[in-house]
């Protein structure tokens, strides 16, 4: 069918033509926004899930919901080994601009605090400190949010930003993607600041998204984090939502799937959003006409798998060093050999060592760097799993 009219959107963070199966989260978030704007205590949302289930896309949709309510919003993507100060300053800069406070002096004062918070990052190198600025014209407000203690600074910063939002009867939302990559000091400070803000009824919320072990990262940092955040597990789509993700965009282009085609699609994608988009894209291009049939899906499957092998699996695999690749393949083999079918596909690290014929301790560096790269995660002590769905199957098909 006409590739120009192909509606499907495989790709990291690509907005899907139909955001299927997330109504519950969107509705819950609307309640959160209303309550926070009224100074009511409310837990922030944290989305967790495997790679490609649609966390980034949902985070962006939540942000849009906040913007529609007139909130100031900003987003950042955490990176390992990167301090929170600069990306958070940019996000808050944006949020303050979006708030559109009617008194320029008030807004400038808060922007000055953001600036002083950001510039504290430069550390010992004073020249760098002078050179880097978050693009804020307002002069830095010395003595506010620049003590160097991230916990104190964050509380001061967010208190000022929250006060500005409260003035105009709105709120501020900070959206943090890949939240598991925040450094320990930043995580701890962020939790402490959220705690403080919610106690003071200030209208600021942090909405996070990250890999399945993010709740563990947060509670290791502050034991009260479980009460601070409401964790929403983002998972593959149930059958009806998966069908809607395919059918609704097709209908917009006056095309259809037969019921058998939808059965075959679900067998292939298992409801994983990235797979749905990749299969949708290939099947659309290769099907001769509407309605799309099960045979069309079968014909297009190799093309869809090729697209996934490059765009989804390959791009991750390439990030691994040779030793890490050995480790990943051994994980896949260990998972295939395990007789008890683990529902989340985790394997014992000791089994991986057996497959490789090495001592477990000698494999720690490979394992740790894979954890850091976000390719694997550990949900419980001594066990690890792929963050990428069906990664094991992909790896075994390569060798
Ligand atoms: N609810 C949904 N319905 C249909 N398609 C979706 C949905 N959510 C996400 N997608 C599609 O799935 C793909 C992956 O989405 P996204 O990048 O948000 O996943 P992610 O969970 O952030 O992955 P990663 O952990 O790799 O960052 C995109 O192509 C997107 O269009
Ligand atoms: Mg993402």
PDB file of C-alpha atoms in Angstrom, residues 83-333:
ATOM      1  CA  UNK A  83      25.158  15.874  37.275  1.00  0.00           C
ATOM      2  CA  UNK A  84      21.552  16.946  37.558  1.00  0.00           C
ATOM      3  CA  UNK A  85      22.312  20.648  37.791  1.00  0.00           C
ATOM      4  CA  UNK A  86      22.554  21.699  34.181  1.00  0.00           C
ATOM      5  CA  UNK A  87      19.819  19.595  32.627  1.00  0.00           C
ATOM      6  CA  UNK A  88      17.498  20.456  35.514  1.00  0.00           C
ATOM      7  CA  UNK A  89      18.272  24.162  35.126  1.00  0.00           C
ATOM      8  CA  UNK A  90      17.380  24.041  31.448  1.00  0.00           C
ATOM      9  CA  UNK A  91      14.167  22.168  32.218  1.00  0.00           C
ATOM     10  CA  UNK A  92      13.145  24.668  34.892  1.00  0.00           C
ATOM     11  CA  UNK A  93      14.092  27.590  32.700  1.00  0.00           C
ATOM     12  CA  UNK A  94      11.645  26.289  30.142  1.00  0.00           C
ATOM     13  CA  UNK A  95       9.003  25.680  32.817  1.00  0.00           C
ATOM     14  CA  UNK A  96       9.243  29.219  34.143  1.00  0.00           C
ATOM     15  CA  UNK A  97       8.905  30.605  30.631  1.00  0.00           C
ATOM     16  CA  UNK A  98       5.841  28.469  30.029  1.00  0.00           C
ATOM     17  CA  UNK A  99       4.249  29.643  33.258  1.00  0.00           C
ATOM     18  CA  UNK A 100       4.231  33.174  31.927  1.00  0.00           C
ATOM     19  CA  UNK A 101       4.199  34.959  35.280  1.00  0.00           C
ATOM     20  CA  UNK A 102       2.669  38.425  34.853  1.00  0.00           C
ATOM     21  CA  UNK A 103       5.336  40.181  36.991  1.00  0.00           C
ATOM     22  CA  UNK A 104       8.652  40.195  35.111  1.00  0.00           C
ATOM     23  CA  UNK A 105      10.676  40.985  38.262  1.00  0.00           C
ATOM     24  CA  UNK A 106       9.311  37.969  40.103  1.00  0.00           C
ATOM     25  CA  UNK A 107      10.025  35.665  37.198  1.00  0.00           C
ATOM     26  CA  UNK A 108      13.504  37.148  36.741  1.00  0.00           C
ATOM     27  CA  UNK A 109      14.321  36.574  40.380  1.00  0.00           C
ATOM     28  CA  UNK A 110      13.484  32.882  40.064  1.00  0.00           C
ATOM     29  CA  UNK A 111      15.413  32.660  36.795  1.00  0.00           C
ATOM     30  CA  UNK A 112      18.359  34.191  38.638  1.00  0.00           C
ATOM     31  CA  UNK A 113      18.097  31.458  41.273  1.00  0.00           C
ATOM     32  CA  UNK A 114      18.030  28.809  38.522  1.00  0.00           C
ATOM     33  CA  UNK A 115      21.129  30.397  37.072  1.00  0.00           C
ATOM     34  CA  UNK A 116      23.012  30.392  40.337  1.00  0.00           C
ATOM     35  CA  UNK A 117      21.989  26.757  40.890  1.00  0.00           C
ATOM     36  CA  UNK A 118      23.292  25.834  37.439  1.00  0.00           C
ATOM     37  CA  UNK A 119      26.561  27.683  37.691  1.00  0.00           C
ATOM     38  CA  UNK A 120      27.476  26.012  40.949  1.00  0.00           C
ATOM     39  CA  UNK A 121      28.166  22.927  38.846  1.00  0.00           C
ATOM     40  CA  UNK A 122      31.405  24.242  37.378  1.00  0.00           C
ATOM     41  CA  UNK A 123      33.255  23.232  40.552  1.00  0.00           C
ATOM     42  CA  UNK A 124      36.844  24.265  40.886  1.00  0.00           C
ATOM     43  CA  UNK A 125      37.235  25.565  37.350  1.00  0.00           C
ATOM     44  CA  UNK A 126      36.120  29.152  37.773  1.00  0.00           C
ATOM     45  CA  UNK A 127      36.676  30.053  34.138  1.00  0.00           C
ATOM     46  CA  UNK A 128      34.302  27.337  32.998  1.00  0.00           C
ATOM     47  CA  UNK A 129      31.823  28.538  35.561  1.00  0.00           C
ATOM     48  CA  UNK A 130      31.835  31.946  34.003  1.00  0.00           C
ATOM     49  CA  UNK A 131      31.604  30.642  30.489  1.00  0.00           C
ATOM     50  CA  UNK A 132      28.713  28.255  30.866  1.00  0.00           C
ATOM     51  CA  UNK A 133      25.342  29.811  31.347  1.00  0.00           C
ATOM     52  CA  UNK A 134      21.959  28.184  30.902  1.00  0.00           C
ATOM     53  CA  UNK A 135      20.919  30.887  28.457  1.00  0.00           C
ATOM     54  CA  UNK A 136      19.310  32.939  31.206  1.00  0.00           C
ATOM     55  CA  UNK A 137      19.663  36.700  30.913  1.00  0.00           C
ATOM     56  CA  UNK A 138      18.655  37.478  34.476  1.00  0.00           C
ATOM     57  CA  UNK A 139      21.634  37.965  36.821  1.00  0.00           C
ATOM     58  CA  UNK A 140      22.454  35.058  39.119  1.00  0.00           C
ATOM     59  CA  UNK A 141      20.984  35.415  42.609  1.00  0.00           C
ATOM     60  CA  UNK A 142      23.963  34.710  44.858  1.00  0.00           C
ATOM     61  CA  UNK A 143      23.401  32.840  48.077  1.00  0.00           C
ATOM     62  CA  UNK A 144      20.342  30.963  46.887  1.00  0.00           C
ATOM     63  CA  UNK A 145      20.474  27.341  45.656  1.00  0.00           C
ATOM     64  CA  UNK A 146      24.260  27.575  45.275  1.00  0.00           C
ATOM     65  CA  UNK A 147      25.596  26.162  48.549  1.00  0.00           C
ATOM     66  CA  UNK A 148      27.067  23.176  46.727  1.00  0.00           C
ATOM     67  CA  UNK A 149      25.025  20.750  48.805  1.00  0.00           C
ATOM     68  CA  UNK A 150      22.656  19.431  46.165  1.00  0.00           C
ATOM     69  CA  UNK A 151      19.966  18.553  48.681  1.00  0.00           C
ATOM     70  CA  UNK A 152      19.805  22.046  50.179  1.00  0.00           C
ATOM     71  CA  UNK A 153      20.090  23.669  46.786  1.00  0.00           C
ATOM     72  CA  UNK A 154      17.355  21.621  45.231  1.00  0.00           C
ATOM     73  CA  UNK A 155      14.918  22.383  48.023  1.00  0.00           C
ATOM     74  CA  UNK A 156      15.619  26.104  47.706  1.00  0.00           C
ATOM     75  CA  UNK A 157      15.388  26.024  43.942  1.00  0.00           C
ATOM     76  CA  UNK A 158      12.148  24.076  43.724  1.00  0.00           C
ATOM     77  CA  UNK A 159      10.612  26.076  46.563  1.00  0.00           C
ATOM     78  CA  UNK A 160      11.177  29.289  44.605  1.00  0.00           C
ATOM     79  CA  UNK A 161       9.918  27.796  41.355  1.00  0.00           C
ATOM     80  CA  UNK A 162       6.900  26.354  43.169  1.00  0.00           C
ATOM     81  CA  UNK A 163       6.152  29.718  44.765  1.00  0.00           C
ATOM     82  CA  UNK A 164       6.092  31.338  41.355  1.00  0.00           C
ATOM     83  CA  UNK A 165       3.670  28.713  40.077  1.00  0.00           C
ATOM     84  CA  UNK A 166       1.465  29.041  43.155  1.00  0.00           C
ATOM     85  CA  UNK A 167       1.217  32.793  42.495  1.00  0.00           C
ATOM     86  CA  UNK A 168      -0.495  32.149  39.197  1.00  0.00           C
ATOM     87  CA  UNK A 169      -2.585  29.240  40.475  1.00  0.00           C
ATOM     88  CA  UNK A 170      -0.797  26.692  38.307  1.00  0.00           C
ATOM     89  CA  UNK A 171       1.896  24.119  38.857  1.00  0.00           C
ATOM     90  CA  UNK A 172       5.267  23.059  37.563  1.00  0.00           C
ATOM     91  CA  UNK A 173       6.024  19.583  36.272  1.00  0.00           C
ATOM     92  CA  UNK A 174       9.553  18.283  35.867  1.00  0.00           C
ATOM     93  CA  UNK A 175       9.702  15.215  33.641  1.00  0.00           C
ATOM     94  CA  UNK A 176      12.737  12.992  34.064  1.00  0.00           C
ATOM     95  CA  UNK A 177      13.342  10.252  31.508  1.00  0.00           C
ATOM     96  CA  UNK A 178      15.858   7.427  32.105  1.00  0.00           C
ATOM     97  CA  UNK A 179      15.590   8.323  35.780  1.00  0.00           C
ATOM     98  CA  UNK A 180      17.551   5.222  36.863  1.00  0.00           C
ATOM     99  CA  UNK A 181      20.663   6.920  35.439  1.00  0.00           C
ATOM    100  CA  UNK A 182      20.670   9.742  38.000  1.00  0.00           C
ATOM    101  CA  UNK A 183      23.650   9.607  40.333  1.00  0.00           C
ATOM    102  CA  UNK A 184      23.040   8.526  43.951  1.00  0.00           C
ATOM    103  CA  UNK A 185      23.458  12.040  45.385  1.00  0.00           C
ATOM    104  CA  UNK A 186      21.040  13.500  42.851  1.00  0.00           C
ATOM    105  CA  UNK A 187      18.425  10.790  43.434  1.00  0.00           C
ATOM    106  CA  UNK A 188      18.602  11.305  47.130  1.00  0.00           C
ATOM    107  CA  UNK A 189      18.345  15.069  46.815  1.00  0.00           C
ATOM    108  CA  UNK A 190      15.427  14.816  44.418  1.00  0.00           C
ATOM    109  CA  UNK A 191      13.524  12.554  46.810  1.00  0.00           C
ATOM    110  CA  UNK A 192      14.240  14.886  49.702  1.00  0.00           C
ATOM    111  CA  UNK A 193      13.106  17.906  47.722  1.00  0.00           C
ATOM    112  CA  UNK A 194       9.862  16.192  46.627  1.00  0.00           C
ATOM    113  CA  UNK A 195       9.233  15.242  50.227  1.00  0.00           C
ATOM    114  CA  UNK A 196       9.753  18.782  51.438  1.00  0.00           C
ATOM    115  CA  UNK A 197       7.673  20.349  48.667  1.00  0.00           C
ATOM    116  CA  UNK A 198       4.708  18.077  49.171  1.00  0.00           C
ATOM    117  CA  UNK A 199       4.745  18.810  52.901  1.00  0.00           C
ATOM    118  CA  UNK A 200       4.611  22.515  52.135  1.00  0.00           C
ATOM    119  CA  UNK A 201       1.845  22.061  49.596  1.00  0.00           C
ATOM    120  CA  UNK A 202       3.875  23.668  46.824  1.00  0.00           C
ATOM    121  CA  UNK A 203       2.629  22.860  43.326  1.00  0.00           C
ATOM    122  CA  UNK A 204       5.690  21.118  41.912  1.00  0.00           C
ATOM    123  CA  UNK A 205       5.828  17.510  40.823  1.00  0.00           C
ATOM    124  CA  UNK A 206       8.531  15.321  39.440  1.00  0.00           C
ATOM    125  CA  UNK A 207       7.348  12.692  36.987  1.00  0.00           C
ATOM    126  CA  UNK A 208       9.878  10.014  36.217  1.00  0.00           C
ATOM    127  CA  UNK A 209      10.292   7.193  33.747  1.00  0.00           C
ATOM    128  CA  UNK A 210      12.840   4.425  33.825  1.00  0.00           C
ATOM    129  CA  UNK A 211      13.766   0.776  33.773  1.00  0.00           C
ATOM    130  CA  UNK A 212      12.073  -1.799  36.013  1.00  0.00           C
ATOM    131  CA  UNK A 213      14.633  -1.486  38.790  1.00  0.00           C
ATOM    132  CA  UNK A 214      13.994   2.260  39.246  1.00  0.00           C
ATOM    133  CA  UNK A 215      11.794   1.759  42.350  1.00  0.00           C
ATOM    134  CA  UNK A 216      14.684  -0.157  43.923  1.00  0.00           C
ATOM    135  CA  UNK A 217      17.080   2.681  43.068  1.00  0.00           C
ATOM    136  CA  UNK A 218      14.759   5.195  44.708  1.00  0.00           C
ATOM    137  CA  UNK A 219      14.059   3.208  47.846  1.00  0.00           C
ATOM    138  CA  UNK A 220      17.733   2.390  48.307  1.00  0.00           C
ATOM    139  CA  UNK A 221      18.255   6.127  48.385  1.00  0.00           C
ATOM    140  CA  UNK A 222      15.409   7.161  50.692  1.00  0.00           C
ATOM    141  CA  UNK A 223      13.275   4.617  52.477  1.00  0.00           C
ATOM    142  CA  UNK A 224      10.238   6.919  52.317  1.00  0.00           C
ATOM    143  CA  UNK A 225      10.361   7.051  48.502  1.00  0.00           C
ATOM    144  CA  UNK A 226       7.657   4.357  48.352  1.00  0.00           C
ATOM    145  CA  UNK A 227       5.223   6.824  49.890  1.00  0.00           C
ATOM    146  CA  UNK A 228       6.468   9.655  47.709  1.00  0.00           C
ATOM    147  CA  UNK A 229       5.912   8.108  44.304  1.00  0.00           C
ATOM    148  CA  UNK A 230       3.095   6.176  42.772  1.00  0.00           C
ATOM    149  CA  UNK A 231       4.690   3.521  40.588  1.00  0.00           C
ATOM    150  CA  UNK A 232       2.974   2.683  37.344  1.00  0.00           C
ATOM    151  CA  UNK A 233       4.238  -0.364  35.574  1.00  0.00           C
ATOM    152  CA  UNK A 234       4.123   0.242  31.822  1.00  0.00           C
ATOM    153  CA  UNK A 235       3.853  -3.041  30.035  1.00  0.00           C
ATOM    154  CA  UNK A 236       3.053  -4.565  26.707  1.00  0.00           C
ATOM    155  CA  UNK A 237      -0.451  -3.865  25.455  1.00  0.00           C
ATOM    156  CA  UNK A 238      -3.354  -6.207  26.075  1.00  0.00           C
ATOM    157  CA  UNK A 239      -4.956  -7.657  22.988  1.00  0.00           C
ATOM    158  CA  UNK A 240      -7.695  -5.024  22.573  1.00  0.00           C
ATOM    159  CA  UNK A 241      -5.275  -2.101  22.975  1.00  0.00           C
ATOM    160  CA  UNK A 242      -2.759  -3.713  20.612  1.00  0.00           C
ATOM    161  CA  UNK A 243      -5.505  -4.084  18.021  1.00  0.00           C
ATOM    162  CA  UNK A 244      -6.523  -0.469  18.490  1.00  0.00           C
ATOM    163  CA  UNK A 245      -2.914   0.678  18.024  1.00  0.00           C
ATOM    164  CA  UNK A 246      -3.030  -0.897  14.554  1.00  0.00           C
ATOM    165  CA  UNK A 247      -6.637  -0.444  13.515  1.00  0.00           C
ATOM    166  CA  UNK A 248      -7.230   3.201  14.455  1.00  0.00           C
ATOM    167  CA  UNK A 249      -4.341   4.669  12.423  1.00  0.00           C
ATOM    168  CA  UNK A 250      -5.244   2.431   9.477  1.00  0.00           C
ATOM    169  CA  UNK A 251      -8.864   3.625   9.612  1.00  0.00           C
ATOM    170  CA  UNK A 252      -7.627   7.221   9.367  1.00  0.00           C
ATOM    171  CA  UNK A 253      -6.140   6.199   6.021  1.00  0.00           C
ATOM    172  CA  UNK A 254      -9.261   4.220   5.037  1.00  0.00           C
ATOM    173  CA  UNK A 255      -7.543   0.854   5.443  1.00  0.00           C
ATOM    174  CA  UNK A 256      -8.411  -2.268   7.463  1.00  0.00           C
ATOM    175  CA  UNK A 257      -7.002  -5.465   8.886  1.00  0.00           C
ATOM    176  CA  UNK A 258      -8.893  -8.777   8.715  1.00  0.00           C
ATOM    177  CA  UNK A 259      -9.481 -10.431  12.135  1.00  0.00           C
ATOM    178  CA  UNK A 260      -7.010 -13.174  11.172  1.00  0.00           C
ATOM    179  CA  UNK A 261      -4.387 -10.548  10.316  1.00  0.00           C
ATOM    180  CA  UNK A 262      -4.810  -9.070  13.803  1.00  0.00           C
ATOM    181  CA  UNK A 263      -4.394 -12.549  15.363  1.00  0.00           C
ATOM    182  CA  UNK A 264      -1.171 -13.047  13.434  1.00  0.00           C
ATOM    183  CA  UNK A 265       0.070  -9.590  14.352  1.00  0.00           C
ATOM    184  CA  UNK A 266      -0.479 -10.204  18.049  1.00  0.00           C
ATOM    185  CA  UNK A 267       1.282 -13.573  17.856  1.00  0.00           C
ATOM    186  CA  UNK A 268       4.271 -11.796  16.353  1.00  0.00           C
ATOM    187  CA  UNK A 269       4.366  -8.642  18.476  1.00  0.00           C
ATOM    188  CA  UNK A 270       3.094 -10.039  21.793  1.00  0.00           C
ATOM    189  CA  UNK A 271       1.688  -6.553  22.284  1.00  0.00           C
ATOM    190  CA  UNK A 272       5.072  -4.825  22.691  1.00  0.00           C
ATOM    191  CA  UNK A 273       4.531  -1.289  21.393  1.00  0.00           C
ATOM    192  CA  UNK A 274       7.825  -1.036  19.517  1.00  0.00           C
ATOM    193  CA  UNK A 275       7.138  -4.361  17.782  1.00  0.00           C
ATOM    194  CA  UNK A 276       3.610  -3.247  16.916  1.00  0.00           C
ATOM    195  CA  UNK A 277       4.942  -0.155  15.159  1.00  0.00           C
ATOM    196  CA  UNK A 278       7.705  -2.072  13.370  1.00  0.00           C
ATOM    197  CA  UNK A 279       5.336  -4.767  12.134  1.00  0.00           C
ATOM    198  CA  UNK A 280       2.705  -2.181  11.251  1.00  0.00           C
ATOM    199  CA  UNK A 281       5.217  -0.256   9.178  1.00  0.00           C
ATOM    200  CA  UNK A 282       6.465  -3.310   7.227  1.00  0.00           C
ATOM    201  CA  UNK A 283       3.066  -4.913   6.742  1.00  0.00           C
ATOM    202  CA  UNK A 284       1.595  -1.691   5.408  1.00  0.00           C
ATOM    203  CA  UNK A 285       4.366  -1.227   2.875  1.00  0.00           C
ATOM    204  CA  UNK A 286       4.264  -4.811   1.612  1.00  0.00           C
ATOM    205  CA  UNK A 287       0.519  -5.505   1.598  1.00  0.00           C
ATOM    206  CA  UNK A 288      -0.900  -5.054  -1.912  1.00  0.00           C
ATOM    207  CA  UNK A 289      -4.268  -3.659  -0.756  1.00  0.00           C
ATOM    208  CA  UNK A 290      -6.718  -3.224   2.100  1.00  0.00           C
ATOM    209  CA  UNK A 291      -7.898  -5.236   3.941  1.00  0.00           C
ATOM    210  CA  UNK A 292      -4.538  -6.444   5.190  1.00  0.00           C
ATOM    211  CA  UNK A 293      -4.648 -10.258   5.556  1.00  0.00           C
ATOM    212  CA  UNK A 294      -2.816 -12.833   7.658  1.00  0.00           C
ATOM    213  CA  UNK A 295      -0.889 -13.820   4.532  1.00  0.00           C
ATOM    214  CA  UNK A 296       0.297 -10.228   4.122  1.00  0.00           C
ATOM    215  CA  UNK A 297       1.564 -10.331   7.693  1.00  0.00           C
ATOM    216  CA  UNK A 298       3.416 -13.600   7.050  1.00  0.00           C
ATOM    217  CA  UNK A 299       5.043 -12.157   3.926  1.00  0.00           C
ATOM    218  CA  UNK A 300       6.098  -8.975   5.746  1.00  0.00           C
ATOM    219  CA  UNK A 301       7.386 -10.673   8.917  1.00  0.00           C
ATOM    220  CA  UNK A 302      11.002 -11.104   7.747  1.00  0.00           C
ATOM    221  CA  UNK A 303      11.148  -7.426   6.781  1.00  0.00           C
ATOM    222  CA  UNK A 304       9.726  -6.419  10.176  1.00  0.00           C
ATOM    223  CA  UNK A 305      12.254  -8.630  11.963  1.00  0.00           C
ATOM    224  CA  UNK A 306      15.043  -7.035   9.920  1.00  0.00           C
ATOM    225  CA  UNK A 307      13.826  -3.604  10.945  1.00  0.00           C
ATOM    226  CA  UNK A 308      13.800  -4.693  14.586  1.00  0.00           C
ATOM    227  CA  UNK A 309      17.213  -6.325  14.281  1.00  0.00           C
ATOM    228  CA  UNK A 310      18.693  -3.025  13.164  1.00  0.00           C
ATOM    229  CA  UNK A 311      16.631  -0.372  14.907  1.00  0.00           C
ATOM    230  CA  UNK A 312      15.760  -2.065  18.170  1.00  0.00           C
ATOM    231  CA  UNK A 313      18.138  -4.897  18.961  1.00  0.00           C
ATOM    232  CA  UNK A 314      21.202  -4.028  16.905  1.00  0.00           C
ATOM    233  CA  UNK A 315      21.464  -0.463  18.146  1.00  0.00           C
ATOM    234  CA  UNK A 316      21.624  -1.795  21.726  1.00  0.00           C
ATOM    235  CA  UNK A 317      23.943  -4.653  20.961  1.00  0.00           C
ATOM    236  CA  UNK A 318      26.431  -2.317  19.314  1.00  0.00           C
ATOM    237  CA  UNK A 319      26.853  -0.472  22.586  1.00  0.00           C
ATOM    238  CA  UNK A 320      28.383  -3.561  24.186  1.00  0.00           C
ATOM    239  CA  UNK A 321      32.094  -4.400  24.149  1.00  0.00           C
ATOM    240  CA  UNK A 322      33.231  -7.890  23.077  1.00  0.00           C
ATOM    241  CA  UNK A 323      33.407  -9.101  26.690  1.00  0.00           C
ATOM    242  CA  UNK A 324      29.948  -7.680  27.370  1.00  0.00           C
ATOM    243  CA  UNK A 325      28.595  -9.365  24.252  1.00  0.00           C
ATOM    244  CA  UNK A 326      29.917 -12.703  25.493  1.00  0.00           C
ATOM    245  CA  UNK A 327      28.136 -12.050  28.731  1.00  0.00           C
ATOM    246  CA  UNK A 328      24.855 -11.187  26.974  1.00  0.00           C
ATOM    247  CA  UNK A 329      25.006 -14.311  24.841  1.00  0.00           C
ATOM    248  CA  UNK A 330      25.744 -16.436  27.893  1.00  0.00           C
ATOM    249  CA  UNK A 331      22.682 -14.900  29.569  1.00  0.00           C
ATOM    250  CA  UNK A 332      20.568 -15.876  26.572  1.00  0.00           C
ATOM    251  CA  UNK A 333      21.944 -19.427  26.676  1.00  0.00           C
TER     252      UNK A 333
END
